[in-house]
mmCIF file of C-alpha atoms and ligand atoms in Angstrom:
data_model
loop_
_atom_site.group_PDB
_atom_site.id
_atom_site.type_symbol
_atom_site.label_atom_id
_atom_site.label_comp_id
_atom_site.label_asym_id
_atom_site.label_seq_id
_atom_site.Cartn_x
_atom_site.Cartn_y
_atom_site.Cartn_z
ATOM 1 C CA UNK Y 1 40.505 62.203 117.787
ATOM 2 C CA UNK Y 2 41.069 58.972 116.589
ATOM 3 C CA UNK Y 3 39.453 55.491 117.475
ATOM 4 C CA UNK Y 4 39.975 54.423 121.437
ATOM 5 C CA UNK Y 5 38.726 50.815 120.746
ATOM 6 C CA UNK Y 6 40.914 47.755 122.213
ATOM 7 C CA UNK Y 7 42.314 46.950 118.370
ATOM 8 C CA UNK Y 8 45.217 48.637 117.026
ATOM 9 C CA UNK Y 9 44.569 51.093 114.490
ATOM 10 C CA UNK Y 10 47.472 50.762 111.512
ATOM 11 C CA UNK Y 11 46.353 53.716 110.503
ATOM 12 C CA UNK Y 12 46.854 55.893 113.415
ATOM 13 C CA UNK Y 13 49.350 59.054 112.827
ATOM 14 C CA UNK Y 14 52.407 57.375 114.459
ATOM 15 C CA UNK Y 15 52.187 54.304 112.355
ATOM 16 C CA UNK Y 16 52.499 56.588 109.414
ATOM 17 C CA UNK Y 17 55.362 58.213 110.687
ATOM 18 C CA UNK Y 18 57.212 54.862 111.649
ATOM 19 C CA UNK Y 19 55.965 54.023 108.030
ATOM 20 C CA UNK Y 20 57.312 57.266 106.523
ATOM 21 C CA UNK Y 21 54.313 58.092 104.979
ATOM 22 C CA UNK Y 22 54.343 61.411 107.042
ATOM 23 C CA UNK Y 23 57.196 63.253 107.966
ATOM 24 C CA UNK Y 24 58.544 63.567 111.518
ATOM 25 C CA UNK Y 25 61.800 65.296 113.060
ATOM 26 C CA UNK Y 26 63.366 62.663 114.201
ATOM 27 C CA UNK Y 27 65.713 63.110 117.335
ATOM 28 C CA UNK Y 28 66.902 59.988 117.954
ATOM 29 C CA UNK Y 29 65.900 56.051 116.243
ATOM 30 C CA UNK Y 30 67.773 52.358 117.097
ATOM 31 C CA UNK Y 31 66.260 48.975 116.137
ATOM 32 C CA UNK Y 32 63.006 49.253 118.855
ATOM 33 C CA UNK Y 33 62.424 52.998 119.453
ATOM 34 C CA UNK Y 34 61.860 56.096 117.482
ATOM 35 C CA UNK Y 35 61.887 59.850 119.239
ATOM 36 C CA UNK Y 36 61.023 63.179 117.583
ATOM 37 C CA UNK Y 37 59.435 66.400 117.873
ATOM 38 C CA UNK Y 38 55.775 67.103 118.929
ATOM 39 C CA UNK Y 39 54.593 69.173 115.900
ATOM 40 C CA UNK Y 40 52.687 71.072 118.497
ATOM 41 C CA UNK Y 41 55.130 71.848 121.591
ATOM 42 C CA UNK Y 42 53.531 72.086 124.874
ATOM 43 C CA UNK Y 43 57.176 73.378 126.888
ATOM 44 C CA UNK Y 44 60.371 74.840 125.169
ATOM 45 C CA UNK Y 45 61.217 71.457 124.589
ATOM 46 C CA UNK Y 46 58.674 68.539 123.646
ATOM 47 C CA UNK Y 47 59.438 65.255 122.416
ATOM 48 C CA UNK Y 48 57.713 62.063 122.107
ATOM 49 C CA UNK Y 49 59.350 58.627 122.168
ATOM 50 C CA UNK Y 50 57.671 55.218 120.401
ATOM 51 C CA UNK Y 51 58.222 51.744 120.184
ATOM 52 C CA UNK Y 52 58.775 50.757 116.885
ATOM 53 C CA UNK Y 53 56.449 47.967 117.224
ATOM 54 C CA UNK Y 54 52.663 48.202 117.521
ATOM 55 C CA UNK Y 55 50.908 49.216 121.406
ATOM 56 C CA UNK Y 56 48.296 51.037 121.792
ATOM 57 C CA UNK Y 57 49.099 52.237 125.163
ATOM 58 C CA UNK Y 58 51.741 52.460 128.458
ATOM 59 C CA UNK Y 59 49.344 49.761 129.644
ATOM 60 C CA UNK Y 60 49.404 47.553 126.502
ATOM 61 C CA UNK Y 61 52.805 47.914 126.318
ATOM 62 C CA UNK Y 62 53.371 46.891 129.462
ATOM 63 C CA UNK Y 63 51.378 43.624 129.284
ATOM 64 C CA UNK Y 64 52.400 42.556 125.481
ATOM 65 C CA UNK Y 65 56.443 44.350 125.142
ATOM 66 C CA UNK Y 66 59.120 41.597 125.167
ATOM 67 C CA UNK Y 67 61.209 42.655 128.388
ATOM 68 C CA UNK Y 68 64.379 43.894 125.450
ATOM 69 C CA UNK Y 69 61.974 46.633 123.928
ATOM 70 C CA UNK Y 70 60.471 47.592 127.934
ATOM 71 C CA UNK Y 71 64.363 47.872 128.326
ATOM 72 C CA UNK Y 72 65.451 49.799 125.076
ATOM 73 C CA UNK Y 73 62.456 52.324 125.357
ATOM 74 C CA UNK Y 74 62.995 52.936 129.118
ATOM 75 C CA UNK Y 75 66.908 53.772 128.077
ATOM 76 C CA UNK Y 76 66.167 55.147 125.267
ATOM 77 C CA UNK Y 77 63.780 58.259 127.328
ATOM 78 C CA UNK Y 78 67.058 58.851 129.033
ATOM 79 C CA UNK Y 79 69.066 59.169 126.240
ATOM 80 C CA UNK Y 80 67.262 61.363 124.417
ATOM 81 C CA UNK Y 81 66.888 64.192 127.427
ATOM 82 C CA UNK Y 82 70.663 63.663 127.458
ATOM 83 C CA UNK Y 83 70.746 65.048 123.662
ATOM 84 C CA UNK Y 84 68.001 67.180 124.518
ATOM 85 C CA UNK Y 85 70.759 68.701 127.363
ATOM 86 C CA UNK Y 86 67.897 68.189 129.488
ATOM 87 C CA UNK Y 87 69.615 66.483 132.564
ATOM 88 C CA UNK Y 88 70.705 68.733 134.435
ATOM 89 C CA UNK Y 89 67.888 71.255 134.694
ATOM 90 C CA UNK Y 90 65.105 68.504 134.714
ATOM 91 C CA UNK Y 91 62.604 66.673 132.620
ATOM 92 C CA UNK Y 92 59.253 65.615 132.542
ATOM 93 C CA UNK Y 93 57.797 62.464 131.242
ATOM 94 C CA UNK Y 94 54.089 61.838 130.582
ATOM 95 C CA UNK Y 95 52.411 58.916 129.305
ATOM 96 C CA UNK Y 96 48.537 59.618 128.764
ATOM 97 C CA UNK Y 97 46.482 56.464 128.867
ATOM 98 C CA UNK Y 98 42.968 56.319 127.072
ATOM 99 C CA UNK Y 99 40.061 58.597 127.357
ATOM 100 C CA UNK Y 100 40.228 59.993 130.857
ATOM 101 C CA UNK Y 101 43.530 60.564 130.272
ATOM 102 C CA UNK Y 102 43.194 62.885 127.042
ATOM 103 C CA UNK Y 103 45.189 60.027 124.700
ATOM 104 C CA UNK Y 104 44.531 60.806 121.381
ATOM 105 C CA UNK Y 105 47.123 58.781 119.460
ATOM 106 C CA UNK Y 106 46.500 55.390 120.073
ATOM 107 C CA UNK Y 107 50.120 54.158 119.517
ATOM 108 C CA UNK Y 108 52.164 54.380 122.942
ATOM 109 C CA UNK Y 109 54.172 57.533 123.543
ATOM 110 C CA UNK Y 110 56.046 58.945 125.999
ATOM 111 C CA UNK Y 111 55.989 62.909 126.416
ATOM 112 C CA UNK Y 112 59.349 64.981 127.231
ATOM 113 C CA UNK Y 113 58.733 67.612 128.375
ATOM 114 C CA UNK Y 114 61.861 70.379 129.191
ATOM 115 C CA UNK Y 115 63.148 73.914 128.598
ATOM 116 C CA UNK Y 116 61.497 75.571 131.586
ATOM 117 C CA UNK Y 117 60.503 75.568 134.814
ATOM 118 C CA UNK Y 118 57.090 73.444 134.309
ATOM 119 C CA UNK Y 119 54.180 74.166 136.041
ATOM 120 C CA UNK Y 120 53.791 72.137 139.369
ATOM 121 C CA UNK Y 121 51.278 68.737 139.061
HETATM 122 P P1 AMP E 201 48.421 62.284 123.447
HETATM 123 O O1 AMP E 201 47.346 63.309 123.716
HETATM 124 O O2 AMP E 201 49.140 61.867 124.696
HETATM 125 O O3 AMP E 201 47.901 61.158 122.627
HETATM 126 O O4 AMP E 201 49.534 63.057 122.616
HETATM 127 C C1 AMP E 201 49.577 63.107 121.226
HETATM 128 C C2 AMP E 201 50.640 64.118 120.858
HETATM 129 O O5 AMP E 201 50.980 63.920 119.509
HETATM 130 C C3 AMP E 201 50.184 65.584 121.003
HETATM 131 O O6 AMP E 201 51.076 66.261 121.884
HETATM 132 C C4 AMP E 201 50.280 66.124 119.568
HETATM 133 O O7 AMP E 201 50.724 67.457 119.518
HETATM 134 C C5 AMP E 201 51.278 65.169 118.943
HETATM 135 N N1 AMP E 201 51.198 65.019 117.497
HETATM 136 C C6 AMP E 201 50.081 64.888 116.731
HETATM 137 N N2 AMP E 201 50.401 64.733 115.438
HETATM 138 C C7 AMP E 201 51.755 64.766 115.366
HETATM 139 C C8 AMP E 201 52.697 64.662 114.303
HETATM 140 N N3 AMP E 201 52.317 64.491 113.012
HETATM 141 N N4 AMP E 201 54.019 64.761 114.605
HETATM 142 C C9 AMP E 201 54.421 64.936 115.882
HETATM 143 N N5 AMP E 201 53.582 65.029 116.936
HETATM 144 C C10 AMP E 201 52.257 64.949 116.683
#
């Protein structure tokens, strides 16, 4: 698990992938967002959507995102269950915020989940 603390950490795994220093599968990228594949799938279909730019959380990004990149990412979620074919059967999205939550990147995600009939929360 990696640091919780109120400070970015540049060194957290997502920053290395937006960095390329570690490879992702990338689903889908434009100028704010990046999507790609959990590396350790929790449905048929799992993927995880970033902003480019550095938030720790939902809730940071929420207070500190300039309304184009709250905009782009909230699109962007959509668009990628549409190349995931994931429309028309249905989608889950999950954000997990800090401790309580179970976060344990501390660069804002979003979780896609799809391929099955998930189990009722
Ligand atoms: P969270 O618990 O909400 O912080 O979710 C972190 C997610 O990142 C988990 O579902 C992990 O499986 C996933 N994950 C960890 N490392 C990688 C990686 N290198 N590439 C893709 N997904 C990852």
């Amino acid at each position: 698990m990696q640091s919780s603390s109120n400070t970015y950490d540049t060194k957290n795994i997502f920053a290395k992938i937006l960095n390329k220093e570690i490879p992702a599968k990338t689903i889908y990228e434009n100028e704010y967002v990046l999507a790609f594949y959990d590396v350790a799938p929790k449905a048929p279909i799992h993927a995880l959507i970033i902003p480019k730019n550095p938030y720790i959380s939902y809730d940071d990004f929420a207070q500190r995102a300039a309304p184009e990149e709250i905009v782009a990412l909230t699109k962007a979620v959509s668009h990628v269950a549409n190349l995931l074919d994931l429309k028309e059967k249905g989608y889950r999205i999950i954000s997990n915020i800090g401790k309580n939550a179970g976060q344990e990147i501390f660069h804002f995600h979003i979780h896609i989940l799809g391929g099955e009939k998930l189990p009722f929360i």
